[in-house]
Coordinates of C-alpha atoms in Angstrom, one line a residue:
Chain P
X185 CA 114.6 72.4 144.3
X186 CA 118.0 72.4 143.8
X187 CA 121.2 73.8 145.4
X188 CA 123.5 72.6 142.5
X189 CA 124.4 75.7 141.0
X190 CA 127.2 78.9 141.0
X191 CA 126.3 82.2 141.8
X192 CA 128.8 84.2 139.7
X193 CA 130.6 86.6 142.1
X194 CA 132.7 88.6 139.2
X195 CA 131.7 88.0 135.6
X196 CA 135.5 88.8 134.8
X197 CA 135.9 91.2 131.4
X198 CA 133.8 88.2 129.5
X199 CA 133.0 84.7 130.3
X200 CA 130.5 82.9 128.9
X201 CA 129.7 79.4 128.6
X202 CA 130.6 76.9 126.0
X203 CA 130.9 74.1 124.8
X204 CA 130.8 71.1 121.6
X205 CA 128.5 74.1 119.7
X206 CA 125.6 73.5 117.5
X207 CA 127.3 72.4 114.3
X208 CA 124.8 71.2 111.5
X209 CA 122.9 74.5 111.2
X210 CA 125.3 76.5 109.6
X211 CA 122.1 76.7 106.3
X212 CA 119.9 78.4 109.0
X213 CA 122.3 81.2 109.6
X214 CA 123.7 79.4 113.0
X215 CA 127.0 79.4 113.7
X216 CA 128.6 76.6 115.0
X217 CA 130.1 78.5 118.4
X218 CA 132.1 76.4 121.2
X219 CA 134.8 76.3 123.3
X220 CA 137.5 78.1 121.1
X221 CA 140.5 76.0 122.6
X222 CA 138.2 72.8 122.9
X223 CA 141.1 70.8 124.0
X224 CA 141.7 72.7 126.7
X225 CA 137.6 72.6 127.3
X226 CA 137.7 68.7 126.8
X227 CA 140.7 68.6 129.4
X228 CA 138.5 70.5 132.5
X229 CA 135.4 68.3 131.8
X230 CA 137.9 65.2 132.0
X231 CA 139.4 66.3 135.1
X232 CA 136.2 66.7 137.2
X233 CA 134.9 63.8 135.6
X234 CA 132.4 65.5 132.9
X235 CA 131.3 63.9 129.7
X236 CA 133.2 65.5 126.5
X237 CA 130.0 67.2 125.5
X238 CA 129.4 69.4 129.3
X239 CA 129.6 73.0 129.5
X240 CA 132.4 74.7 130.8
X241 CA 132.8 78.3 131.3
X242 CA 135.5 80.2 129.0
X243 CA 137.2 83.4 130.8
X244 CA 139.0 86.0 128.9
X245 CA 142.0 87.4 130.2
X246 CA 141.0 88.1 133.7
X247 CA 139.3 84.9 134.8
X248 CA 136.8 85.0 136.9
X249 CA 135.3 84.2 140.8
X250 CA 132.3 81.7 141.7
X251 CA 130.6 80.7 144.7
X252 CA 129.2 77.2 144.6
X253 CA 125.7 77.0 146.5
X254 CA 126.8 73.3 146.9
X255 CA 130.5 71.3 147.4
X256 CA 131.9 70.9 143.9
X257 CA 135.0 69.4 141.7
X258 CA 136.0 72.0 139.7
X259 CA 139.4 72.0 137.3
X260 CA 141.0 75.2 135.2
X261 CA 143.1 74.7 132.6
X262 CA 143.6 77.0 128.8
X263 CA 145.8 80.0 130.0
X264 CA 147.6 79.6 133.0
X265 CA 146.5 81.4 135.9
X266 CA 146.4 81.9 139.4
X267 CA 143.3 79.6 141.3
X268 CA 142.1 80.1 144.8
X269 CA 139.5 79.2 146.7
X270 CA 139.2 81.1 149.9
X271 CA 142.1 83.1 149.4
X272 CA 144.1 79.8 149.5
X273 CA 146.3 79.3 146.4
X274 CA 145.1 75.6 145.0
X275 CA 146.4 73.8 141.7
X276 CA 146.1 74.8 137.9
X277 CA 145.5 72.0 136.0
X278 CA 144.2 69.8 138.2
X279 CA 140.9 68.3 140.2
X280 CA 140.1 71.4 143.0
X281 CA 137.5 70.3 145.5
X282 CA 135.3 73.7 146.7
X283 CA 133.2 73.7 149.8
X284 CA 129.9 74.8 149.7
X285 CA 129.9 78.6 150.2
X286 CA 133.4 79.1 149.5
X287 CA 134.6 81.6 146.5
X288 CA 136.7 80.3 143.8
X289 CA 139.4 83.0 142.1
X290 CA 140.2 82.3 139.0
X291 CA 142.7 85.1 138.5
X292 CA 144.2 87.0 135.3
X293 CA 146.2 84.7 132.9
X294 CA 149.5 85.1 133.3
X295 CA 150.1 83.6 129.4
X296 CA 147.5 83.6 126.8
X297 CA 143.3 84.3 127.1
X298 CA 141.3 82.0 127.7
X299 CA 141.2 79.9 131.1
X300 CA 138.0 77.2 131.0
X301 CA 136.5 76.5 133.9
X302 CA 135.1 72.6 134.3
X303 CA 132.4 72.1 137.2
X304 CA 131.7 68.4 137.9
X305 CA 127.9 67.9 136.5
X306 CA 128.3 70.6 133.7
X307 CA 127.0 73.9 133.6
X308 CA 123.6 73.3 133.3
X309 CA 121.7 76.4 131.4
X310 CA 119.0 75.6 129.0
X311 CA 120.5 74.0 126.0
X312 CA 119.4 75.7 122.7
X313 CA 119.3 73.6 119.3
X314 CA 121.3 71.2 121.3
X315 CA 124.0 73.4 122.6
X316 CA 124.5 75.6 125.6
X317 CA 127.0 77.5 124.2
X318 CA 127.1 81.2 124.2
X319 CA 127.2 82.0 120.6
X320 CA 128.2 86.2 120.8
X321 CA 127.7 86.4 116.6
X322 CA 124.1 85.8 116.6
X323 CA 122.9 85.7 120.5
X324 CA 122.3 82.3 120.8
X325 CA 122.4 80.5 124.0
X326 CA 123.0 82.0 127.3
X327 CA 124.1 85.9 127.6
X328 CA 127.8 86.0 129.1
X329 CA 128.0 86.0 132.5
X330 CA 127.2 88.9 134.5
X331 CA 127.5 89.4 138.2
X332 CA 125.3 88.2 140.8
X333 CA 123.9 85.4 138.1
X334 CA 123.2 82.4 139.0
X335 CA 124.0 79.1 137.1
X336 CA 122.6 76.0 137.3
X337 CA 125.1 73.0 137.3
X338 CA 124.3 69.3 136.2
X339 CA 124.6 66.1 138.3
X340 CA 127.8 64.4 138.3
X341 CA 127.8 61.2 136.3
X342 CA 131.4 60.3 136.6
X343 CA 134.5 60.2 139.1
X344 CA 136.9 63.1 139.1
X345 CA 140.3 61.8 137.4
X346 CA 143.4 61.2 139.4
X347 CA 145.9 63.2 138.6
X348 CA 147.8 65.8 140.1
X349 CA 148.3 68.0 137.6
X350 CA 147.8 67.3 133.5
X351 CA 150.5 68.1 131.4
X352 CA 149.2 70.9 128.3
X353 CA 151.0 72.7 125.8
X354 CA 151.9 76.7 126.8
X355 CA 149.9 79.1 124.9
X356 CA 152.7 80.3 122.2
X357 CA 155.4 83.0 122.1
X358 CA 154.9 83.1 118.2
X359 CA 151.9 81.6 116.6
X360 CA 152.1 79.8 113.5
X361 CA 149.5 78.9 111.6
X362 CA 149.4 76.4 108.7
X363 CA 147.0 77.3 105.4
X364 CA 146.1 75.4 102.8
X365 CA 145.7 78.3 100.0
X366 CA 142.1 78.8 98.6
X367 CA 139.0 78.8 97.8
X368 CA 139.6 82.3 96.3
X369 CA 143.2 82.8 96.2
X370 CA 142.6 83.9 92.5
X371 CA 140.9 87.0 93.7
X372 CA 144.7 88.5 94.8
X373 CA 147.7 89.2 93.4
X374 CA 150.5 86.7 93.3
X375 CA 152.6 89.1 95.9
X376 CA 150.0 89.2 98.2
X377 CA 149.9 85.4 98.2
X378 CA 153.0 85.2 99.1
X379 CA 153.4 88.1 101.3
X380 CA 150.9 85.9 103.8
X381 CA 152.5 83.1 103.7
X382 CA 156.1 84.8 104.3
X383 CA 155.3 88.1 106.2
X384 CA 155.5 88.6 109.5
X385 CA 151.8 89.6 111.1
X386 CA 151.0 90.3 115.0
X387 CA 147.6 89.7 116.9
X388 CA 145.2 92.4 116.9
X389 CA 143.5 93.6 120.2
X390 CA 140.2 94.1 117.6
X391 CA 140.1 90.0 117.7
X392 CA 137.2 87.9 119.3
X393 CA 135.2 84.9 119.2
X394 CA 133.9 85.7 115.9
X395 CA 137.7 86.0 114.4
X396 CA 141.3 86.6 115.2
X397 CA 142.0 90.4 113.6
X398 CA 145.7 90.8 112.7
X399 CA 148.0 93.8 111.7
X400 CA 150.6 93.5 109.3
X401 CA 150.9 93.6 105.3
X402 CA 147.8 94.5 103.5
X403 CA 147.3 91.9 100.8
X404 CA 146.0 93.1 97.4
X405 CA 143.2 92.0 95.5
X406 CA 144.1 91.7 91.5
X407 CA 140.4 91.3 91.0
X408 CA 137.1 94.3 91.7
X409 CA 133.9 93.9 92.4
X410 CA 132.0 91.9 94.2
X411 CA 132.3 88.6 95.1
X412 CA 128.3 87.2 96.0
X413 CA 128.0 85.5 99.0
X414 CA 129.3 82.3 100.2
X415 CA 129.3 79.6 102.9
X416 CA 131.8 80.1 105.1
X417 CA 134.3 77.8 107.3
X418 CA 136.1 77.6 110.9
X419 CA 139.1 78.7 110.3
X420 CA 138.7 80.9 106.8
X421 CA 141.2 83.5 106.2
X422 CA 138.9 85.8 104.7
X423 CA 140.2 89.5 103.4
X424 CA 138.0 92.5 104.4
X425 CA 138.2 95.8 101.9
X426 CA 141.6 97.0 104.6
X427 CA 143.4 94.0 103.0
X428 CA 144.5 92.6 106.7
X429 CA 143.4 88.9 107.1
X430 CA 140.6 87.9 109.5
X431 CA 141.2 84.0 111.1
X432 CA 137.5 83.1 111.4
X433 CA 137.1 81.4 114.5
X434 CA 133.7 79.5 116.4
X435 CA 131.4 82.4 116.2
X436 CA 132.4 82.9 112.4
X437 CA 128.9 83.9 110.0
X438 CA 127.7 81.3 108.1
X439 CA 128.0 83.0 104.7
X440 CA 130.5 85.8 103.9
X441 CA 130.9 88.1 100.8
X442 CA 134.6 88.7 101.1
X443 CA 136.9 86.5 99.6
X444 CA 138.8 83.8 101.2
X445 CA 142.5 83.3 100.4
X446 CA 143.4 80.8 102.4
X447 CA 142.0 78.0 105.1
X448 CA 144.0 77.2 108.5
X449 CA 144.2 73.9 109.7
X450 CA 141.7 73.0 112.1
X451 CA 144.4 71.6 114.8
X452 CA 146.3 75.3 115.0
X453 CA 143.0 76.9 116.2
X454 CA 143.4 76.6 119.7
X455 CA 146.2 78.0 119.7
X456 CA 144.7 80.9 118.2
X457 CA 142.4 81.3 120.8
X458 CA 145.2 81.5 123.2
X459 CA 147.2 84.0 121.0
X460 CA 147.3 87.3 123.3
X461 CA 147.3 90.7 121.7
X462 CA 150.7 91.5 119.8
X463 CA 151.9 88.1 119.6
X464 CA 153.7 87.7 116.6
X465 CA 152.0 85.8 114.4
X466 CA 153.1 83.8 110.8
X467 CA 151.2 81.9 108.7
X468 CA 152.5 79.0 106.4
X469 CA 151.8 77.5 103.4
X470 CA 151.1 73.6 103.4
X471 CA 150.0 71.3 100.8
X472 CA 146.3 69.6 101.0
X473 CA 145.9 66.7 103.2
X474 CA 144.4 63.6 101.4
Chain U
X100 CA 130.0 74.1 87.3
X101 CA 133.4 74.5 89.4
X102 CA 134.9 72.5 92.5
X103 CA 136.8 73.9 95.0
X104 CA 138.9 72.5 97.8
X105 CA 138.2 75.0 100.7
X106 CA 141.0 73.9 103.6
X107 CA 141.3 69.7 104.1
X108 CA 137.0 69.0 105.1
X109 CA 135.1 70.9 102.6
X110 CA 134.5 71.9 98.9
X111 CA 132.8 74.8 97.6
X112 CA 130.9 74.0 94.4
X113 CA 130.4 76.8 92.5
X114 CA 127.8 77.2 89.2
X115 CA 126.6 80.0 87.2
X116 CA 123.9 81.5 89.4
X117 CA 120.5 81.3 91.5
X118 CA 118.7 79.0 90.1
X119 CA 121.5 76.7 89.2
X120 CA 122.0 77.0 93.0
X121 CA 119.2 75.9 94.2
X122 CA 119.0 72.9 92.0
X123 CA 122.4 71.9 93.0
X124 CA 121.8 72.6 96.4
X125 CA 118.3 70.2 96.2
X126 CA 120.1 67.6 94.5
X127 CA 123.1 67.6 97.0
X128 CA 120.2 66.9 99.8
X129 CA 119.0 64.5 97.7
X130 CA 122.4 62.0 97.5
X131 CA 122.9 63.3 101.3
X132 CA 119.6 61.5 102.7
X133 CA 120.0 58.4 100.6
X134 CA 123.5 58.3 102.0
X135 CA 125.7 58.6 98.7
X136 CA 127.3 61.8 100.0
X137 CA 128.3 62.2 103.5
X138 CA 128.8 65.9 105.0
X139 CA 128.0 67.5 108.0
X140 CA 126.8 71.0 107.0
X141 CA 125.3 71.4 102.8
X142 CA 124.9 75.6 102.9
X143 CA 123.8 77.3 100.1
X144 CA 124.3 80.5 99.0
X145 CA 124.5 83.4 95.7
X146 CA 125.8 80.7 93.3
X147 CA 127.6 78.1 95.4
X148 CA 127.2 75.3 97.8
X149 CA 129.3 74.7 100.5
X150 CA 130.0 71.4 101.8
X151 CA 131.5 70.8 105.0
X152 CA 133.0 68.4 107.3
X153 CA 133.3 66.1 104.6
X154 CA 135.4 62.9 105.2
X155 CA 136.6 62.6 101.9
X156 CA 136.5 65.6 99.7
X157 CA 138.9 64.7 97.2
X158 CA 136.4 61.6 96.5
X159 CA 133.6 63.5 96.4
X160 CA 135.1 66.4 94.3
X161 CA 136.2 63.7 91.5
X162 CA 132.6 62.7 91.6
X163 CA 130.9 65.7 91.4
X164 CA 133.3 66.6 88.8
X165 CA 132.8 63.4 86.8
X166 CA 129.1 63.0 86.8
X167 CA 126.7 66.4 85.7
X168 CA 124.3 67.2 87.6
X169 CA 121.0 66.4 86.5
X170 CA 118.6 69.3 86.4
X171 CA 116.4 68.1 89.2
X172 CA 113.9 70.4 90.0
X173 CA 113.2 71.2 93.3
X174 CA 110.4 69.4 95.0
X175 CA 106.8 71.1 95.0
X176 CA 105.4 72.3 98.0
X177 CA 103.2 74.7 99.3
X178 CA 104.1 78.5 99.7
X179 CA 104.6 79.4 103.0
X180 CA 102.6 82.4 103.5
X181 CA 103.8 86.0 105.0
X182 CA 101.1 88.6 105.8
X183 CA 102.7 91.8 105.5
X184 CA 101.4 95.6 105.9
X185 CA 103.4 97.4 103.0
X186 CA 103.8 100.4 105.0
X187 CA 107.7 100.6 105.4
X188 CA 109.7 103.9 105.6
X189 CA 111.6 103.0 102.4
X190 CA 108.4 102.2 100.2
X191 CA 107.8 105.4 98.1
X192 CA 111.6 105.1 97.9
X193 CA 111.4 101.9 96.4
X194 CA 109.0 102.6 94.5
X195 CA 110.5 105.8 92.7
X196 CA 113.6 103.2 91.9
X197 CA 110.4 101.1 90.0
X198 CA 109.4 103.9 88.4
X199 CA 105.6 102.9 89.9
X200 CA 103.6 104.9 92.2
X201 CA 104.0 103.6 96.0
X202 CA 100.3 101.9 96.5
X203 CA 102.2 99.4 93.3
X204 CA 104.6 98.5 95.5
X205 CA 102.7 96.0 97.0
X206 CA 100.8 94.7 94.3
X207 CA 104.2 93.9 92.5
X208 CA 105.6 92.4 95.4
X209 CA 102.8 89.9 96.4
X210 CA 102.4 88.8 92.6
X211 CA 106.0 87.2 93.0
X212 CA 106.7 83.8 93.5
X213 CA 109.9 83.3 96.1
X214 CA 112.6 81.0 96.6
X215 CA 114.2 81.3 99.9
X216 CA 118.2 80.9 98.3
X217 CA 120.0 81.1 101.3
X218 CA 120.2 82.1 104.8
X219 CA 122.4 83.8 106.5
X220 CA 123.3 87.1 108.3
X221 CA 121.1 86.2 111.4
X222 CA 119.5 82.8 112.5
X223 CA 116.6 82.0 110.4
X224 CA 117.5 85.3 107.8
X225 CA 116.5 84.0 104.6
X226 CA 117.6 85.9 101.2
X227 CA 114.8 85.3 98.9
X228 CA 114.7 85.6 95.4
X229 CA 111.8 85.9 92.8
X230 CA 111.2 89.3 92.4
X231 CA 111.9 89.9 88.2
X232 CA 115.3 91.4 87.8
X233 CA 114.6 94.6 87.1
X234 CA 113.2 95.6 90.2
X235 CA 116.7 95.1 92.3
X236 CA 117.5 98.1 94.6
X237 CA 120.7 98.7 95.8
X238 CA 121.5 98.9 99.8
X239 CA 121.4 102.2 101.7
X240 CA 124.6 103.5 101.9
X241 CA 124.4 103.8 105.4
X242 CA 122.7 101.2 106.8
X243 CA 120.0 102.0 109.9
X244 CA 121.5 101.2 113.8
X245 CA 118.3 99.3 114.4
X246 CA 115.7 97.8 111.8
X247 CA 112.8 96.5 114.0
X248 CA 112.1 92.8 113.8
X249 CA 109.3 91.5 110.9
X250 CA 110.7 94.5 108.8
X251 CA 110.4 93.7 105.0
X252 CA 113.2 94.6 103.4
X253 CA 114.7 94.7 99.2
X254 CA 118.3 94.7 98.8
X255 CA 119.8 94.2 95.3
X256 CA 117.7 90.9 93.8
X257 CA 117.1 89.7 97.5
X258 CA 113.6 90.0 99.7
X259 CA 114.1 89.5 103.6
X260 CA 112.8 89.4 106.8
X261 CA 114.5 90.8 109.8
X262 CA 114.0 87.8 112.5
X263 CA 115.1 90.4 115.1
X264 CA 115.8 93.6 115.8
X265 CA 119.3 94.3 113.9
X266 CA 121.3 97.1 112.4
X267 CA 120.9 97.1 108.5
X268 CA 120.8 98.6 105.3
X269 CA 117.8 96.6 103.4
X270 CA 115.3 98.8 102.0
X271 CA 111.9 98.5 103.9
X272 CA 108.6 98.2 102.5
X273 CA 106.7 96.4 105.1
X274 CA 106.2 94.5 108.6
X275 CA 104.6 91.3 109.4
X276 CA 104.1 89.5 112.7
X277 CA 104.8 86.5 111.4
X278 CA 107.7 84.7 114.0
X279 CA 110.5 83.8 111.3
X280 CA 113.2 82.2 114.6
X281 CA 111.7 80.5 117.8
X282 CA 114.4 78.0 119.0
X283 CA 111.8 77.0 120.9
X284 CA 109.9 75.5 118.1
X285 CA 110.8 73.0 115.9
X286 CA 111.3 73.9 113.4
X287 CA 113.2 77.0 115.1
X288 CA 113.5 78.9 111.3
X289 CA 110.0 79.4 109.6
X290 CA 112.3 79.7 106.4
X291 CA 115.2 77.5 105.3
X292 CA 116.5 77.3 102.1
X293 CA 114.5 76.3 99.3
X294 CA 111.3 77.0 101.0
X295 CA 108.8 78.7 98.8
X296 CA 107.1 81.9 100.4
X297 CA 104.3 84.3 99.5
X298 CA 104.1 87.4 100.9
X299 CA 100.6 88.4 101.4
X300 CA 99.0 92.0 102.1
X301 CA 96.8 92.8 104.6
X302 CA 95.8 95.9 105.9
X303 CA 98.2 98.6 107.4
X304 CA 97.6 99.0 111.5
X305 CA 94.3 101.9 112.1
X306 CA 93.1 101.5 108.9

């Protein structure tokens, strides 16, 4: 019997756990899920010491408050926000040492979403076709946390690092993200085109794991009908019937029937995830990498 | 057949339908276990293939561009098989769009021969096709807020199987018990692409 595990004191609007995903099943119908800002994800687990590949908890907006049954290392880091443990105001950022017994706060982000939450030894739920991520598409994995749950954490297999606090980039004022155009850019007009690439959009509050929702100019199709369905990708900028573009993001389906005008870059993602409601938002046209 | 660059890790190779499809599809599995394609995900789907995660897709889009495929067909194996009681709540529906009184229904549908073409929609949701054309339906207009899990379903060319309980808007015809997702099993997905399935009738519950 072990005492290695959090009892979760408030779930917080929604946290669940995440982390690499279970890319490689995407021909099953299984999304690849994870961390949305997995450097952010990759930065907690490094801090207290974690492999790369440990679970982490991902908050959203209003973090959230644990009790370890046992002394652990914990870290936040994503959106900043204040941490306590016991009422007593401890670093962002950085290696956080919790008693046995005593609460952790992790409080509302003061920029962006998403605060991750590293525990030395991982968050140890049952993995599910290799992943413990939550995966909110298609209800793989553990449910998000709920209050009074208790979670099982991992034993440590590393040292936490020694820092005080690790430099990361702010979540933005303005998010910009690059596309590549295609695969179906032929499926709109010429204006619309270029209206995504040179419009201003802004965040939606409709966004979520499974995509960032935006407002702004509707983009218009020059084609009816139809289009059968086809395998989709992280980051997809696919056009629903409204005409407002839809960033697909880790919880993304695996096959789609709406077209796709344009692909972001993989590397602006984690930004997205950290793009609050009514950020302004732009998207801009690059040329392929090859 | 068509190439397309789909953002900087993946191509979407498009040809003219189904069956074309799912001999593109085996053939791409093919060159990926003897190593002469590298990609992380190979997802079928109507008429396309998706590759992604890809190192180098320009490469392998001048390749596949290059060099037609060759008609491979896929490899034999058995059927998997589906008991089913045809006693859905869309079945005389269905079978008014075939034009067939409703104890056909069944009889039509466990003569075919299916392909599962894709999944998708839900883990281990497979979109089969083999049903002859003319017996597409089109989707409800509204589709149901819960369709119980094992519910057969038609929707345009496309048989399916509701893994688990969902909202949707596939005409039902039957239920079987069979488990189509288990992540506890491995496999997890009784059906994955290319599989070949029979759906076989048996008796409708008190009868």
């Amino acid at each position: 019997m072990t005492d290695r595990a959090l009892v979760v004191v408030r779930a917080g609007a929604l946290t669940t756990v995440q982390d690499l995903g279970r890319p490689g099943h995407a021909h099953l119908g299984v999304p690849r899920s994870g961390a949305l800002d997995g450097p952010s994800a990759a930065l907690v687990n490094r801090l207290v010491g974690n492999r790369p590949e440990a679970a982490v908890l991902e908050t959203t907006l209003d973090g959230c408050d644990l009790r370890p049954r046992s002394a652990v290392t914990v870290a936040v880091a994503g959106a900043p926000c204040p941490v306590s443990v016991d009422g007593r105001a401890v670093p962002w950022g950085a290696p956080v040492r919790v008693p046995a017994g005593a609460r952790l706060s992790v409080g509302r982000a003061v920029l962006g979403v998403r605060a991750y939450v590293g525990v030395s030894g991982g968050v140890a739920v049952d993995p599910v076709l290799g992943s413990r991520s939550t995966d909110l598409l298609s209800g793989l994995g553990p449910p998000p946390l709920a209050d009074g749950v208790v979670l099982p954490v991992g034993r440590p297999d590393g040292s936490p690092a020694r820092v005080d606090v690790a430099a990361q980039p702010g979540p933005p004022a303005e998010l910009v993200l690059r596309v590549t155009p295609g695969p179906r850019d032929d499926w709109f007009t010429a204006a619309a085109v270029r209206t995504l690439v040179s419009r201003p959009y802004r965040v939606s509050s409709a966004s979520n794991r499974i995509g960032l929702r935006t407002e702004g100019p509707v983009l218009e199709r020059a084609r009816v009908g139809e289009l059968p369905s086809e395998g989709m990708v992280l980051g997809a900028v696919q056009v629903p019937p409204d005409g407002r573009p839809v960033v697909f993001l880790a919880d993304h389906p695996t096959t789609g029937g709406y077209p796709v005008i344009a692909v972001v870059r993989a590397e602006d993602l984690p930004a997205a995830a950290q793009a609050a409601p009514g950020i302004p938002l732009r998207f801009a046209a690059v040329g392929r990498r090859r | 057949m068509r190439v397309l660059p789909v953002g900087d890790r993946a191509l979407l190779v498009e040809v003219a339908g189904a069956q074309e499809a799912q001999a593109l599809h085996a053939e791409l599995l093919r060159r990926r276990a003897e190593g002469s394609l590298s990609a992380r995900e190979v997802v079928p789907a109507a008429r396309t293939v998706l590759l992604d995660g890809v190192d180098d897709p320009v490469g392998v889009a001048a390749r596949l561009s290059a060099e037609p495929l060759p008609a491979v067909p896929p490899p034999v194996r058995e059927p998997v098989r589906i008991p089913v009681r045809y006693d859905g709540p869309d079945l005389a529906d269905v079978a008014a769009h075939w034009g067939v009184p409703p104890e056909e229904v069944a009889r039509i549908h466990s003569a075919a021969e299916f392909r599962v073409a894709f999944c998708g929609f839900a883990p281990g949701f497979g979109y089969l096709t083999g049903l002859p054309d003319r017996y597409a339906v089109p989707r409800h207009a509204t589709p149901r807020t819960a369709v119980p899990a094992g519910s057969v379903g038609l929707a345009g060319p496309y048989t399916g199987v509701y893994p688990r309980s969902s909202p949707g808007g596939w005409r039902l015809i039957g239920t079987t018990d069979a488990v189509l997702w288990d992540h506890a099993r491995v496999p997890a997905a009784l059906l994955s692409p290319g599989t070949p399935v029979r759906f076989v009738p048996s008796l409708p519950e008190g009868s």
